[in-house]
Amino acid sequence: MFKWIVGGLATFFSIRYLSRLQRASTNITSRIRVSIHKVNLTGIELKAAVQIQNPNPVTLKLQHPFVKILFKDKLLGSSTIENSIIEIPEHSEKNFDLKIQSAGWLTLIQILGTKVVSDIRSGAPIELKIQTQIITRVNGLPYEQFDNIILKL
């Protein structure tokens, strides 16, 4: 009888802990800022500043974020994949600076058009409505967030 009570209590606390972790992973917030870092012969290099906040009373384990930059649902560029786990203590935040290499100029011309690409190459002021996607895992659960932002040059 004692084994059943101990087993029941262990199951109860395990389920409670796992549900807290799941709830905590859905409560995180993320922000992203994207800017053009440099324009070179192979394409444009973007810089993404990702801020992930943990408002929960529990420490979260986060896989290093992966960022995609999209324009009208077509991929402009993405960050590199890093297989590392980062801990975010309770009620704190982590900042990540990611370099995003875009596709080559030919692909950019196909996605953005010749006028926008020539404006980027010449340094003329432009505003692009892009979509960002942050992909990571929080406590082993997948986390994705889409944001629509304006990229200015």
mmCIF file of C-alpha atoms in Angstrom:
data_model
loop_
_atom_site.group_PDB
_atom_site.id
_atom_site.type_symbol
_atom_site.label_atom_id
_atom_site.label_comp_id
_atom_site.label_asym_id
_atom_site.label_seq_id
_atom_site.Cartn_x
_atom_site.Cartn_y
_atom_site.Cartn_z
ATOM 1 C CA MET A 1 0.000 0.000 0.000
ATOM 2 C CA PHE A 2 2.881 2.357 0.830
ATOM 3 C CA LYS A 3 4.340 1.847 -2.690
ATOM 4 C CA TRP A 4 1.056 2.984 -4.237
ATOM 5 C CA ILE A 5 0.949 6.141 -2.141
ATOM 6 C CA VAL A 6 4.585 7.026 -2.931
ATOM 7 C CA GLY A 7 4.048 6.243 -6.615
ATOM 8 C CA GLY A 8 0.902 8.363 -6.709
ATOM 9 C CA LEU A 9 2.621 11.313 -5.032
ATOM 10 C CA ALA A 10 5.629 11.041 -7.359
ATOM 11 C CA THR A 11 3.321 10.979 -10.380
ATOM 12 C CA PHE A 12 1.327 13.954 -9.083
ATOM 13 C CA PHE A 13 4.422 16.103 -8.473
ATOM 14 C CA SER A 14 6.000 15.073 -11.801
ATOM 15 C CA ILE A 15 2.880 16.053 -13.723
ATOM 16 C CA ARG A 16 2.626 19.301 -11.770
ATOM 17 C CA TYR A 17 6.270 20.159 -12.482
ATOM 18 C CA LEU A 18 5.948 19.343 -16.190
ATOM 19 C CA SER A 19 2.768 21.405 -16.507
ATOM 20 C CA ARG A 20 4.528 24.354 -14.842
ATOM 21 C CA LEU A 21 7.406 24.049 -17.326
ATOM 22 C CA GLN A 22 4.987 23.908 -20.243
ATOM 23 C CA ARG A 23 3.064 26.949 -18.985
ATOM 24 C CA ALA A 24 6.349 28.762 -18.403
ATOM 25 C CA SER A 25 7.516 28.035 -21.947
ATOM 26 C CA THR A 26 4.343 29.577 -23.374
ATOM 27 C CA ASN A 27 4.704 32.715 -21.227
ATOM 28 C CA ILE A 28 8.077 33.826 -22.578
ATOM 29 C CA THR A 29 8.231 36.876 -24.794
ATOM 30 C CA SER A 30 10.678 37.716 -27.526
ATOM 31 C CA ARG A 31 11.561 40.864 -29.439
ATOM 32 C CA ILE A 32 13.651 41.248 -32.549
ATOM 33 C CA ARG A 33 15.310 44.168 -34.316
ATOM 34 C CA VAL A 34 16.856 43.761 -37.756
ATOM 35 C CA SER A 35 19.243 46.122 -39.511
ATOM 36 C CA ILE A 36 21.461 45.990 -42.577
ATOM 37 C CA HIS A 37 24.977 45.353 -41.290
ATOM 38 C CA LYS A 38 26.887 45.596 -44.561
ATOM 39 C CA VAL A 39 26.500 45.338 -48.297
ATOM 40 C CA ASN A 40 29.176 43.330 -50.096
ATOM 41 C CA LEU A 41 29.746 41.497 -53.378
ATOM 42 C CA THR A 42 27.946 38.328 -52.294
ATOM 43 C CA GLY A 43 24.780 40.019 -51.010
ATOM 44 C CA ILE A 44 23.659 41.843 -47.909
ATOM 45 C CA GLU A 45 24.494 40.917 -44.356
ATOM 46 C CA LEU A 46 21.774 41.629 -41.828
ATOM 47 C CA LYS A 47 22.154 41.886 -38.075
ATOM 48 C CA ALA A 48 19.377 40.644 -35.790
ATOM 49 C CA ALA A 49 19.184 41.582 -32.120
ATOM 50 C CA VAL A 50 16.950 39.063 -30.342
ATOM 51 C CA GLN A 51 15.790 39.615 -26.785
ATOM 52 C CA ILE A 52 14.062 36.753 -24.969
ATOM 53 C CA GLN A 53 12.418 37.491 -21.631
ATOM 54 C CA ASN A 54 11.471 34.989 -18.939
ATOM 55 C CA PRO A 55 8.730 36.460 -16.695
ATOM 56 C CA ASN A 56 8.245 33.129 -14.903
ATOM 57 C CA PRO A 57 9.336 32.139 -11.382
ATOM 58 C CA VAL A 58 11.252 29.156 -12.816
ATOM 59 C CA THR A 59 14.556 28.886 -14.714
ATOM 60 C CA LEU A 60 14.116 27.982 -18.389
ATOM 61 C CA LYS A 61 16.446 26.014 -20.639
ATOM 62 C CA LEU A 62 16.510 27.523 -24.105
ATOM 63 C CA GLN A 63 18.129 26.288 -27.275
ATOM 64 C CA HIS A 64 20.090 28.990 -29.102
ATOM 65 C CA PRO A 65 17.547 30.809 -31.330
ATOM 66 C CA PHE A 66 17.444 30.417 -35.104
ATOM 67 C CA VAL A 67 16.146 33.415 -37.086
ATOM 68 C CA LYS A 68 14.682 33.536 -40.598
ATOM 69 C CA ILE A 69 14.027 36.752 -42.517
ATOM 70 C CA LEU A 70 11.189 36.548 -45.045
ATOM 71 C CA PHE A 71 9.828 38.947 -47.652
ATOM 72 C CA LYS A 72 6.377 38.039 -48.964
ATOM 73 C CA ASP A 73 6.851 34.461 -47.670
ATOM 74 C CA LYS A 74 10.179 34.056 -49.519
ATOM 75 C CA LEU A 75 13.418 33.522 -47.624
ATOM 76 C CA LEU A 76 15.818 36.478 -47.674
ATOM 77 C CA GLY A 77 18.302 35.028 -45.202
ATOM 78 C CA SER A 78 18.777 33.053 -42.021
ATOM 79 C CA SER A 79 21.137 32.818 -39.091
ATOM 80 C CA THR A 80 23.492 29.951 -38.433
ATOM 81 C CA ILE A 81 22.385 26.992 -36.356
ATOM 82 C CA GLU A 82 24.059 26.585 -32.979
ATOM 83 C CA ASN A 83 23.442 23.494 -30.903
ATOM 84 C CA SER A 84 23.808 24.992 -27.455
ATOM 85 C CA ILE A 85 21.506 25.203 -24.467
ATOM 86 C CA ILE A 86 21.275 28.481 -22.556
ATOM 87 C CA GLU A 87 19.633 28.905 -19.169
ATOM 88 C CA ILE A 88 17.507 31.961 -18.524
ATOM 89 C CA PRO A 89 17.100 32.522 -14.780
ATOM 90 C CA GLU A 90 13.723 33.412 -13.351
ATOM 91 C CA HIS A 91 12.466 36.941 -14.054
ATOM 92 C CA SER A 92 15.338 37.833 -16.389
ATOM 93 C CA GLU A 93 16.216 38.121 -20.067
ATOM 94 C CA LYS A 94 18.905 37.134 -22.566
ATOM 95 C CA ASN A 95 20.089 39.083 -25.592
ATOM 96 C CA PHE A 96 21.489 37.513 -28.745
ATOM 97 C CA ASP A 97 23.248 39.286 -31.625
ATOM 98 C CA LEU A 98 22.953 37.166 -34.759
ATOM 99 C CA LYS A 99 24.461 37.712 -38.201
ATOM 100 C CA ILE A 100 22.170 36.812 -41.053
ATOM 101 C CA GLN A 101 23.710 36.195 -44.454
ATOM 102 C CA SER A 102 21.267 36.802 -47.266
ATOM 103 C CA ALA A 103 21.004 34.924 -50.504
ATOM 104 C CA GLY A 104 23.090 36.172 -53.437
ATOM 105 C CA TRP A 105 22.270 39.243 -55.518
ATOM 106 C CA LEU A 106 20.525 37.195 -58.220
ATOM 107 C CA THR A 107 18.105 35.694 -55.691
ATOM 108 C CA LEU A 108 17.594 39.108 -54.074
ATOM 109 C CA ILE A 109 16.704 40.579 -57.469
ATOM 110 C CA GLN A 110 14.149 37.805 -57.976
ATOM 111 C CA ILE A 111 12.601 38.324 -54.525
ATOM 112 C CA LEU A 112 12.855 42.099 -54.030
ATOM 113 C CA GLY A 113 12.967 43.382 -57.595
ATOM 114 C CA THR A 114 15.636 45.284 -59.471
ATOM 115 C CA LYS A 115 14.679 48.746 -58.180
ATOM 116 C CA VAL A 116 14.956 47.780 -54.484
ATOM 117 C CA VAL A 117 18.238 45.923 -55.036
ATOM 118 C CA SER A 118 19.761 48.852 -56.939
ATOM 119 C CA ASP A 119 18.638 51.193 -54.127
ATOM 120 C CA ILE A 120 20.322 48.910 -51.567
ATOM 121 C CA ARG A 121 23.557 48.805 -53.591
ATOM 122 C CA SER A 122 23.610 52.573 -54.041
ATOM 123 C CA GLY A 123 22.773 53.295 -50.390
ATOM 124 C CA ALA A 124 19.523 55.118 -51.158
ATOM 125 C CA PRO A 125 17.023 55.189 -48.281
ATOM 126 C CA ILE A 126 14.485 52.361 -48.472
ATOM 127 C CA GLU A 127 11.882 50.772 -46.235
ATOM 128 C CA LEU A 128 11.070 47.066 -46.572
ATOM 129 C CA LYS A 129 8.212 45.345 -44.793
ATOM 130 C CA ILE A 130 9.737 42.030 -43.775
ATOM 131 C CA GLN A 131 8.654 39.141 -41.618
ATOM 132 C CA THR A 132 10.926 37.596 -39.002
ATOM 133 C CA GLN A 133 10.624 34.125 -37.563
ATOM 134 C CA ILE A 134 12.322 33.074 -34.319
ATOM 135 C CA ILE A 135 12.613 29.312 -33.850
ATOM 136 C CA THR A 136 13.902 27.683 -30.669
ATOM 137 C CA ARG A 137 13.044 25.102 -28.029
ATOM 138 C CA VAL A 138 12.122 26.054 -24.479
ATOM 139 C CA ASN A 139 12.363 23.242 -21.934
ATOM 140 C CA GLY A 140 12.299 20.801 -24.843
ATOM 141 C CA LEU A 141 9.084 22.273 -26.282
ATOM 142 C CA PRO A 142 9.119 24.022 -29.681
ATOM 143 C CA TYR A 143 8.697 27.803 -29.695
ATOM 144 C CA GLU A 144 8.086 29.929 -32.793
ATOM 145 C CA GLN A 145 7.245 33.586 -33.126
ATOM 146 C CA PHE A 146 6.514 35.622 -36.237
ATOM 147 C CA ASP A 147 6.869 39.418 -36.299
ATOM 148 C CA ASN A 148 6.269 41.928 -39.063
ATOM 149 C CA ILE A 149 8.818 44.751 -38.977
ATOM 150 C CA ILE A 150 10.122 47.484 -41.254
ATOM 151 C CA LEU A 151 13.756 47.269 -42.358
ATOM 152 C CA LYS A 152 15.254 50.702 -43.050
ATOM 153 C CA LEU A 153 18.406 51.609 -44.880
#
